[in-house]
GROMACS .gro file of C-alpha atoms in nm:
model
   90
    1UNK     CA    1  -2.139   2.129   0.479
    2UNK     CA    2  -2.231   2.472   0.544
    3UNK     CA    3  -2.186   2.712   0.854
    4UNK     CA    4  -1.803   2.530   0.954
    5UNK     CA    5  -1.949   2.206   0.980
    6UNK     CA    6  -1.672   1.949   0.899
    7UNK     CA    7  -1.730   1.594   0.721
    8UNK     CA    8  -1.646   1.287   0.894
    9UNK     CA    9  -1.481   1.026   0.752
   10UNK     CA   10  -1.467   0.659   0.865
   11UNK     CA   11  -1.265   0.429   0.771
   12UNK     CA   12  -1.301   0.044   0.799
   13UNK     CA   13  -1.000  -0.241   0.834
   14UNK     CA   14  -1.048  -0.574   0.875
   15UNK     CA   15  -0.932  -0.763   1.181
   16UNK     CA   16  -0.722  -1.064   1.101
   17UNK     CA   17  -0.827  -1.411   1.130
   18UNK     CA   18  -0.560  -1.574   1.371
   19UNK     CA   19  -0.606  -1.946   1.250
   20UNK     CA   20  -0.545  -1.854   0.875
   21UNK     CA   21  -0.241  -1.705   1.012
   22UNK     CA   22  -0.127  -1.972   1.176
   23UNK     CA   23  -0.234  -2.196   0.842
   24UNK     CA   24  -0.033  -1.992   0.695
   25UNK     CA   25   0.280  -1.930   0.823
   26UNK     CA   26   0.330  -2.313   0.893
   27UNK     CA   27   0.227  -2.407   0.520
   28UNK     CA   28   0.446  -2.160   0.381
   29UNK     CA   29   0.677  -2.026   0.611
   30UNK     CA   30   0.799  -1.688   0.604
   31UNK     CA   31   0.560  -1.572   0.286
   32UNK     CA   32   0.326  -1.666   0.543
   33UNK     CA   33   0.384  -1.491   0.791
   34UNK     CA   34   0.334  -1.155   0.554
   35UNK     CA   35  -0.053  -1.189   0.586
   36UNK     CA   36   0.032  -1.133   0.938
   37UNK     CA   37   0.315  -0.884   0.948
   38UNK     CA   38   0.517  -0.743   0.613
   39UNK     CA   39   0.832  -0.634   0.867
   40UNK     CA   40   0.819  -0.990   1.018
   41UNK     CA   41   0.758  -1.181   0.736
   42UNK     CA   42   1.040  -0.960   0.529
   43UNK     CA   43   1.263  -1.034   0.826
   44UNK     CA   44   1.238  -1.396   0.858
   45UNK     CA   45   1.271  -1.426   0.434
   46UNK     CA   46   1.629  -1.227   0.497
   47UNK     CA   47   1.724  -1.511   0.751
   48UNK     CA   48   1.566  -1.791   0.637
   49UNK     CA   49   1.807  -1.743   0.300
   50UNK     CA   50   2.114  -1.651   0.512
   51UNK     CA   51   2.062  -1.983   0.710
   52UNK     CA   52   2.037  -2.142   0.362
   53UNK     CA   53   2.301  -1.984   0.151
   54UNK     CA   54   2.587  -1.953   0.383
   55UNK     CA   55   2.526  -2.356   0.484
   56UNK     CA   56   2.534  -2.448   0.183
   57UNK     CA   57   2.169  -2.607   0.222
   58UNK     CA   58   2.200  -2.769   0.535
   59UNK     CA   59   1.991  -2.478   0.701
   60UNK     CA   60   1.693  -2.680   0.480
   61UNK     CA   61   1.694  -2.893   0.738
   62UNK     CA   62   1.572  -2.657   0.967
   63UNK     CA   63   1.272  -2.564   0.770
   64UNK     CA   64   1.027  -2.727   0.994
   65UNK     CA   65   1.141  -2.505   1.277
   66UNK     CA   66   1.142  -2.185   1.141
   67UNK     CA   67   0.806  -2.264   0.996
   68UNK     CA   68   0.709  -2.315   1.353
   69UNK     CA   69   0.812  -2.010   1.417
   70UNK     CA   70   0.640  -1.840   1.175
   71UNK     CA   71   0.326  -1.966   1.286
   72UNK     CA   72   0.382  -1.818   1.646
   73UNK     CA   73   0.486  -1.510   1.572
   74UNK     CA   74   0.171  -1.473   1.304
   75UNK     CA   75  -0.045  -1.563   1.584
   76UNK     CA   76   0.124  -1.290   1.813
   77UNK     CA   77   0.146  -1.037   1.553
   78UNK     CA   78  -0.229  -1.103   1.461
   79UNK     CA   79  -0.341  -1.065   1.842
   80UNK     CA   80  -0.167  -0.765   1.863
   81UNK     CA   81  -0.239  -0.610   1.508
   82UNK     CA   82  -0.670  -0.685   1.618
   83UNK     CA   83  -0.612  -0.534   1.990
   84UNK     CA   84  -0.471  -0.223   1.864
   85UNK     CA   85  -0.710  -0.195   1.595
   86UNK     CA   86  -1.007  -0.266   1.870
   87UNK     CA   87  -0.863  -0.036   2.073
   88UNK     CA   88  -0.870   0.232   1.853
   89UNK     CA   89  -1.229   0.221   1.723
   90UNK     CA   90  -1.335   0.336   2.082
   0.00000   0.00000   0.00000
């Protein structure tokens, strides 16, 4: 590095598979949905226990649907997570 010259550094991330995801998100819900997105995942943990607590359980009955979700929103926050990355390693 002599004569100004300046080192470049590159660094690699992943892209994210979609499908495990998906797999995820549906199997586990919102601690899914954190390989995919920690704000979304976070998010749907803060509501998935309000629906719970303040029903007094009967918001376990909508598990199945907010696991479905979960599983959409990791495959749209995977899509976009990859095209940004993709878009920045031109």
């Amino acid at each position: 590095m002599n004569n100004g010259e300046q080192q470049k550094v590159i660094i690699h991330k992943p892209l994210k598979n979609p499908g495990v995801g998906i797999i995820l998100a549906i199997l586990l819900g919102p601690l899914g949905l954190l390989y995919s997105s920690m704000s979304a995942g976070l998010l749907m943990i803060a509501i998935t226990f309000v629906l719970v607590f303040f029903t007094f359980g009967l918001g376990l009955y909508f598990l199945p649907l907010i696991n479905i979700i979960c599983g959409v929103w990791a495959y749209k926050a995977i899509k976009d997570y990859n095209k940004k990355l993709l878009e920045e390693r031109v």
